[in-house]
Tab-separated table of C-alpha atoms and ligand atoms in Angstrom:
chain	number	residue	atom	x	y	z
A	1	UNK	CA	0.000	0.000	0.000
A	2	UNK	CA	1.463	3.326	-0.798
A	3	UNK	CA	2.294	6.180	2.038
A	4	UNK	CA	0.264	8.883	2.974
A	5	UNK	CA	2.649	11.420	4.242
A	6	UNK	CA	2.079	14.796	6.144
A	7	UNK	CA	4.775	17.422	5.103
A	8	UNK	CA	5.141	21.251	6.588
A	9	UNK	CA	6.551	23.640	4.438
A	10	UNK	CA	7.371	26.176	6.829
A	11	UNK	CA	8.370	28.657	3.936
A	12	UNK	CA	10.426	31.771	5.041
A	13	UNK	CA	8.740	32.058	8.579
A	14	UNK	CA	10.079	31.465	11.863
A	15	UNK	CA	13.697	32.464	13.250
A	16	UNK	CA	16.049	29.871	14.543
A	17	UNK	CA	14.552	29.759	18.269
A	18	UNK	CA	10.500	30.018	16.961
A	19	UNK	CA	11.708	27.078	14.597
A	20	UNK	CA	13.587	24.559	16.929
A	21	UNK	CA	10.805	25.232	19.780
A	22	UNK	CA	7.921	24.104	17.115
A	23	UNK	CA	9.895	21.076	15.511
A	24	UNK	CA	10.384	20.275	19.338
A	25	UNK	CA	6.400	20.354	20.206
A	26	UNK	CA	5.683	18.401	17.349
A	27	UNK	CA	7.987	15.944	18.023
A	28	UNK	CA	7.354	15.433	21.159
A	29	UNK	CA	3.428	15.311	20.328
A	30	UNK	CA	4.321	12.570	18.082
A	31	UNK	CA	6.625	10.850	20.082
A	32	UNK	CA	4.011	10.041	22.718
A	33	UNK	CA	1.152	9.507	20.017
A	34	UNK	CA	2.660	8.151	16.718
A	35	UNK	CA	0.619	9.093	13.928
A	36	UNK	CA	0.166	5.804	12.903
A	37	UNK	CA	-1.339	6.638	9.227
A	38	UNK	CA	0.959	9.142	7.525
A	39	UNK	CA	4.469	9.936	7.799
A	40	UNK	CA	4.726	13.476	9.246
A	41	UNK	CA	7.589	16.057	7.992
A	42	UNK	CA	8.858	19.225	8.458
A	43	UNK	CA	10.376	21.355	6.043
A	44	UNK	CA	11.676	24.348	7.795
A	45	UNK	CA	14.658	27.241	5.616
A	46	UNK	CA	17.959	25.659	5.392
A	47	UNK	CA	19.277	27.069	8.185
A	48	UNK	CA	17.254	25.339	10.445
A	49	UNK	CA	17.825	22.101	8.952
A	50	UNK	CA	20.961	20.520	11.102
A	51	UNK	CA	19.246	21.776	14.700
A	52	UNK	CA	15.566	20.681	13.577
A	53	UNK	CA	17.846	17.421	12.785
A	54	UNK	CA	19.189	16.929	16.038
A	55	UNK	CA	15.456	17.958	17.655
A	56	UNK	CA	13.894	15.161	15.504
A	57	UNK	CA	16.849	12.275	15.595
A	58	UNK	CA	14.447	10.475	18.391
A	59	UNK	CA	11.722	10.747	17.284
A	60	UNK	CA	9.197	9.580	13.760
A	61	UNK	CA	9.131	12.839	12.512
A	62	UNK	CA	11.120	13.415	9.297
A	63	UNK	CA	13.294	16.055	7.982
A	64	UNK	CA	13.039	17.913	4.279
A	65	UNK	CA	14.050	20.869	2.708
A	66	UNK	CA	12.364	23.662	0.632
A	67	UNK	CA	14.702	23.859	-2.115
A	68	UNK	CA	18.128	22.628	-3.131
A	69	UNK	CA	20.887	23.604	-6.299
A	70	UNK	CA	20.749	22.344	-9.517
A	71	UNK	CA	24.489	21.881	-9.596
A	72	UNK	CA	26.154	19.466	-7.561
A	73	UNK	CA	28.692	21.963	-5.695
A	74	UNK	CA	31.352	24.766	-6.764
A	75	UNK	CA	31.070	28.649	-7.286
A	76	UNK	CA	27.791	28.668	-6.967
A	77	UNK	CA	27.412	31.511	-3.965
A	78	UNK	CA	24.376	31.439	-1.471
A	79	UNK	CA	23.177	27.748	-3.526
A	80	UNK	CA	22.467	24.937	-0.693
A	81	UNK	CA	23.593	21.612	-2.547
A	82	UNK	CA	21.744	18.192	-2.417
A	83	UNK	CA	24.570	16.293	-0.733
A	84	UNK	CA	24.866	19.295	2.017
A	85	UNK	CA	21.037	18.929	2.754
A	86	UNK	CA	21.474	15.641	2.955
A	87	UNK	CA	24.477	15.631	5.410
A	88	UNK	CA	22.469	17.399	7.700
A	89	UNK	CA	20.146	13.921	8.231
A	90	UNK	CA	17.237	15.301	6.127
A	91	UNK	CA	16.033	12.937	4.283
A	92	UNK	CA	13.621	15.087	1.926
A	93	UNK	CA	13.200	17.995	-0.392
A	94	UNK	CA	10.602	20.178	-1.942
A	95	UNK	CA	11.538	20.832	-5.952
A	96	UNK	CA	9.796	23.068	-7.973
A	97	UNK	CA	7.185	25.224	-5.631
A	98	UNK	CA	5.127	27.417	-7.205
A	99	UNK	CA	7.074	30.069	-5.453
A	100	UNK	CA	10.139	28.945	-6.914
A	101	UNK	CA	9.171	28.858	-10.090
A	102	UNK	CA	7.182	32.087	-10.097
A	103	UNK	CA	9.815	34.080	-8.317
A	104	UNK	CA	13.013	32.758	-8.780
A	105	UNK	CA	11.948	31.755	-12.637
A	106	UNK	CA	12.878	28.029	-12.172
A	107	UNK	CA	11.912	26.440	-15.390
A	108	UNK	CA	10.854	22.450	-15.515
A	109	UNK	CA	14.507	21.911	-17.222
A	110	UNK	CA	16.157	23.479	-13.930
A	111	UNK	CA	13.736	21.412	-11.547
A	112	UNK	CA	14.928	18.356	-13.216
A	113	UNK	CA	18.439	18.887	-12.642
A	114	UNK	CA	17.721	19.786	-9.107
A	115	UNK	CA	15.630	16.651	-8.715
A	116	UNK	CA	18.277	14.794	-10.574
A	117	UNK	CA	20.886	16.378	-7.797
A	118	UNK	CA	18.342	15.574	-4.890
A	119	UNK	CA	18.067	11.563	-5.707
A	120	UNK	CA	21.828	11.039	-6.249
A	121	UNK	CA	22.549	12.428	-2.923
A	122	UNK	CA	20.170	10.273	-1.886
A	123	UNK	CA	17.284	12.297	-1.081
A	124	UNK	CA	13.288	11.924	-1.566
A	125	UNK	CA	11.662	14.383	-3.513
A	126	UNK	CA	8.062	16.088	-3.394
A	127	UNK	CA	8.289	17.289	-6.905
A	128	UNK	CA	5.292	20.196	-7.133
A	129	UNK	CA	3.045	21.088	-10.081
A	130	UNK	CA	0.220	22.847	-10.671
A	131	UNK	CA	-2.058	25.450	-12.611
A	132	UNK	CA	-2.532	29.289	-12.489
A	133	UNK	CA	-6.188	30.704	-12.310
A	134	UNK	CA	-6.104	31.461	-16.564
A	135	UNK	CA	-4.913	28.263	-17.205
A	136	UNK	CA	-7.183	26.961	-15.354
A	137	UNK	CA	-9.660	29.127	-16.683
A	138	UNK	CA	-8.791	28.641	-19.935
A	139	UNK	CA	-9.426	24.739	-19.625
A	140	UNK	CA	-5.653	23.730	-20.216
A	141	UNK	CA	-4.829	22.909	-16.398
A	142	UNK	CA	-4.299	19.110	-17.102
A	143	UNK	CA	-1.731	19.880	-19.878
A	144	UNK	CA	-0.122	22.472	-17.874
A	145	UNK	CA	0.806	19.253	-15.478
A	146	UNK	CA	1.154	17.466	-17.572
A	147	UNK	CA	4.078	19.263	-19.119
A	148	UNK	CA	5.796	19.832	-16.072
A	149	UNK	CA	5.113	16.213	-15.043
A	150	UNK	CA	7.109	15.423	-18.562
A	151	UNK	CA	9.507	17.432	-18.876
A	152	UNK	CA	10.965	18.028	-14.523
A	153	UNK	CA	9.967	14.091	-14.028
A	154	UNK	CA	9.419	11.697	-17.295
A	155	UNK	CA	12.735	11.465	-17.961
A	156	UNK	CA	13.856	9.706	-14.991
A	157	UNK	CA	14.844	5.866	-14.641
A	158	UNK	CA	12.017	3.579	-13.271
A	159	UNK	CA	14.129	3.044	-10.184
A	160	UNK	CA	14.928	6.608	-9.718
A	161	UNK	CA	10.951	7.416	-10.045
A	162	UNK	CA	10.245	5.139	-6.882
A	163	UNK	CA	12.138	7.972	-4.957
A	164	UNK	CA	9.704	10.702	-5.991
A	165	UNK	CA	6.652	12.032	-4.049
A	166	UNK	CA	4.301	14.668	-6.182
A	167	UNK	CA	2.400	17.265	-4.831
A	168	UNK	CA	-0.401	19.097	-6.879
A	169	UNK	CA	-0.987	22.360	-5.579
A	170	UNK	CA	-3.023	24.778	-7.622
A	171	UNK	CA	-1.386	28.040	-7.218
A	172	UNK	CA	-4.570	29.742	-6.962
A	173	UNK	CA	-5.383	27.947	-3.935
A	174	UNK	CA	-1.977	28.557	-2.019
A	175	UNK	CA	-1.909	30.816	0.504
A	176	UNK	CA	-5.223	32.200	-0.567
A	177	UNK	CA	-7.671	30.590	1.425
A	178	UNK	CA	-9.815	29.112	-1.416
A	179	UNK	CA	-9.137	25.796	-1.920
A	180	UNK	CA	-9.613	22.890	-4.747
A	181	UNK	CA	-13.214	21.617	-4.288
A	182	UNK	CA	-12.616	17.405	-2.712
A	183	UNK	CA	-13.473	16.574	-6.913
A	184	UNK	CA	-11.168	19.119	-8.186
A	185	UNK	CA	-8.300	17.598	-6.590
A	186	UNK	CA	-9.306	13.887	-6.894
A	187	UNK	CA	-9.997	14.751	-10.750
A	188	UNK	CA	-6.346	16.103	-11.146
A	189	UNK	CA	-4.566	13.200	-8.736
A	190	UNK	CA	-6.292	10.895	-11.116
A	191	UNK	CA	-5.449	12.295	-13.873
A	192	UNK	CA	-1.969	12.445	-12.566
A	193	UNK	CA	-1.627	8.803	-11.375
A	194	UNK	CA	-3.157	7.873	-15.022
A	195	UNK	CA	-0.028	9.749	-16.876
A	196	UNK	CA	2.525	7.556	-14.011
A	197	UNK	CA	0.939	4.954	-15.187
A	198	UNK	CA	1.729	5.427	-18.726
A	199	UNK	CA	4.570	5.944	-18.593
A	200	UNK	CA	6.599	3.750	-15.597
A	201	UNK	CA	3.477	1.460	-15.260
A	202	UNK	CA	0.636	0.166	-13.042
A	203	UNK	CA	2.716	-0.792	-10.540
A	204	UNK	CA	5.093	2.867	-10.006
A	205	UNK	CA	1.550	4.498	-10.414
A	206	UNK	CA	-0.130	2.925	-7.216
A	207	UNK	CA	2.987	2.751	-5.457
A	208	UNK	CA	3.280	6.649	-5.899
A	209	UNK	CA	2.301	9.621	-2.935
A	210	UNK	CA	0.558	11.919	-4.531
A	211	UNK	CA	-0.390	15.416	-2.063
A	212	UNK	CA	-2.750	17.781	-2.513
A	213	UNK	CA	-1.504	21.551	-1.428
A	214	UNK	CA	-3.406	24.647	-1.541
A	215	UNK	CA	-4.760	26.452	1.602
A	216	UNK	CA	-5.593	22.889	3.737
A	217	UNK	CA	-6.844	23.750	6.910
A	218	UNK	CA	-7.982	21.155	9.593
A	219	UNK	CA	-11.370	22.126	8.962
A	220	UNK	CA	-11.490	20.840	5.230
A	221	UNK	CA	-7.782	18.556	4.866
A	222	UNK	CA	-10.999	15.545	5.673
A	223	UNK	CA	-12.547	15.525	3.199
A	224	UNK	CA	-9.926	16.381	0.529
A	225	UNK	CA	-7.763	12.843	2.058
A	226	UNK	CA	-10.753	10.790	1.727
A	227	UNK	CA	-10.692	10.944	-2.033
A	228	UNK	CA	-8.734	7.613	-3.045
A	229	UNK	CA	-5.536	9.281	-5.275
A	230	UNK	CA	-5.100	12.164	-2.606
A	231	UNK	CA	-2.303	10.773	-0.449
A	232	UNK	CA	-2.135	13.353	2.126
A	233	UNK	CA	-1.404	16.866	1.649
A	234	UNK	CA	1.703	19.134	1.875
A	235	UNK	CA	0.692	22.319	4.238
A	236	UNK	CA	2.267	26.209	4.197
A	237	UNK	CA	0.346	28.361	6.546
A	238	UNK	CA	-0.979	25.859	8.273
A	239	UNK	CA	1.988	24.049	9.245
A	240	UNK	CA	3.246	27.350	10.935
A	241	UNK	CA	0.382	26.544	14.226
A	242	UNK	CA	1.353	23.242	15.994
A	243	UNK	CA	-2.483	22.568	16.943
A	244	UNK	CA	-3.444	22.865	13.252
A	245	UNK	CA	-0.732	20.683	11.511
A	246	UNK	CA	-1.570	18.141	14.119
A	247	UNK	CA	-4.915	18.248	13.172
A	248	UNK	CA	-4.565	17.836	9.697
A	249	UNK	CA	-1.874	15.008	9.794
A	250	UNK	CA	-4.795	13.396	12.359
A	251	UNK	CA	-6.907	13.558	9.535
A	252	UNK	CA	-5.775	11.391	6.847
B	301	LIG	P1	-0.707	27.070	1.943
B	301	LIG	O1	0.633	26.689	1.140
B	301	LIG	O2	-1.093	25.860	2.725
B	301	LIG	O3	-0.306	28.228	2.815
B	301	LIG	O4	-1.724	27.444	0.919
B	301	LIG	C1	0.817	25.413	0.611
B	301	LIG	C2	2.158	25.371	-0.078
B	301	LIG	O5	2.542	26.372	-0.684
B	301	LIG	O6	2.892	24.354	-0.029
């Protein structure tokens, strides 16, 4: 059965202290009370990422990153390499955000040297896609993903897909407050799991996470995990207020 997994993307919030006190109370939370249906991480800014290690090393809370460099390591100056993340004991990272791409202009042929960076140092990946309001608008939302989906992922080995994790996250539902209606999300995780299947087959496609991200709140991440492709859901905002990121990883 594939994993339902739980992941915080704390974004650029919280200093050092504000960050190692919450990885600490949500450790400890699940430390006494394992959540025994999805694996729960926390993605907190790089510089976090070796103390939040040390917080979480007993515990069965796991580490990622938001972000890593598309080049293995050299003059690259202020780029966080794969292996470095990894060094640190995390044992995820986030490729391809919205935010990254929209911001830093991070095009699917840099996300799939990042994600090609990630796995060789051994990491996970949640590998985001997702539409803007036109395109979704405009009715071309499912080749939008799909053309990220080909061109950051499809080119990976079989083996090397097993490592990945995707999260669709409708940019106009992040951070906004208006989510993807349950059906709008199952639709696209469908549609998402049909194009895995096509290409690495049946098996890759039900063994793959797929998250739904986009303003999930505990009072609506229930009913968007009950559809059958949503895996669990990757969480911004959210994931910022201990009593609501426990709630929502409570309710897949
Ligand atoms: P949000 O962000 O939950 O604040 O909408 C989700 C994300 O960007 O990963």
């Amino acid at each position: 059965m594939r994993k339902k997994i739980v992941a915080g993307n704390w974004k650029m919030n919280m200093d050092l202290n504000e960050g190692y006190r919450l990885a600490e109370s949500i450790n400890n939370y699940f430390r006494q009370k394992p959540s025994t249906k999805a694996e729960v991480v926390l993605c907190p800014p790089f510089i976090h990422l070796a103390g939040v290690a040390d917080i979480l090393k007993d515990g069965n809370v796991f580490l990622g990153a938001q972000n890593c460099a598309s080049e293995p390591s050299g003059a690259y100056t202020g780029e966080v390499s794969a292996v470095m993340i990894r060094s640190t004991g995390a044992q995820f990272v986030i490729i391809g955000h919205s935010e990254r791409r929209t911001y830093y202009n991070e095009d699917n042929k840099t996300l799939l040297k990042k994600t090609i960076q990630a796995l060789k140092a051994g990491l996970k990946v949640i590998f985001c896609c997702g539409e803007v309001i036109q395109e979704r608008e405009s009715g071309i939302h499912f080749d939008v993903v799909k053309r990220q989906l080909e061109e950051g992922l499809f080119s990976l080995s079989a083996e090397d897909f097993s490592r990945i994790v995707i999260a669709y996250e409708p940019v106009w539902a992040i951070g906004t407050g208006l989510t993807a209606t349950p059906s709008q999300a199952q639709e696209m995780h469908k549609f998402i799991r049909d194009l895995v299947e096509n290409k690495y087959g049946i098996g890759a496609a039900q063994d793959l996470t797929i998250l739904y991200g986009g303003s999930c709140k505990p009072s609506n991440a229930r009913e968007i995990f009950a559809e059958v492709d949503v895996d669990g859901g990757l969480i911004g905002g959210a994931s910022l207020k201990k009593e609501d990121f426990i709630a929502i990883v409570e309710a897949v």
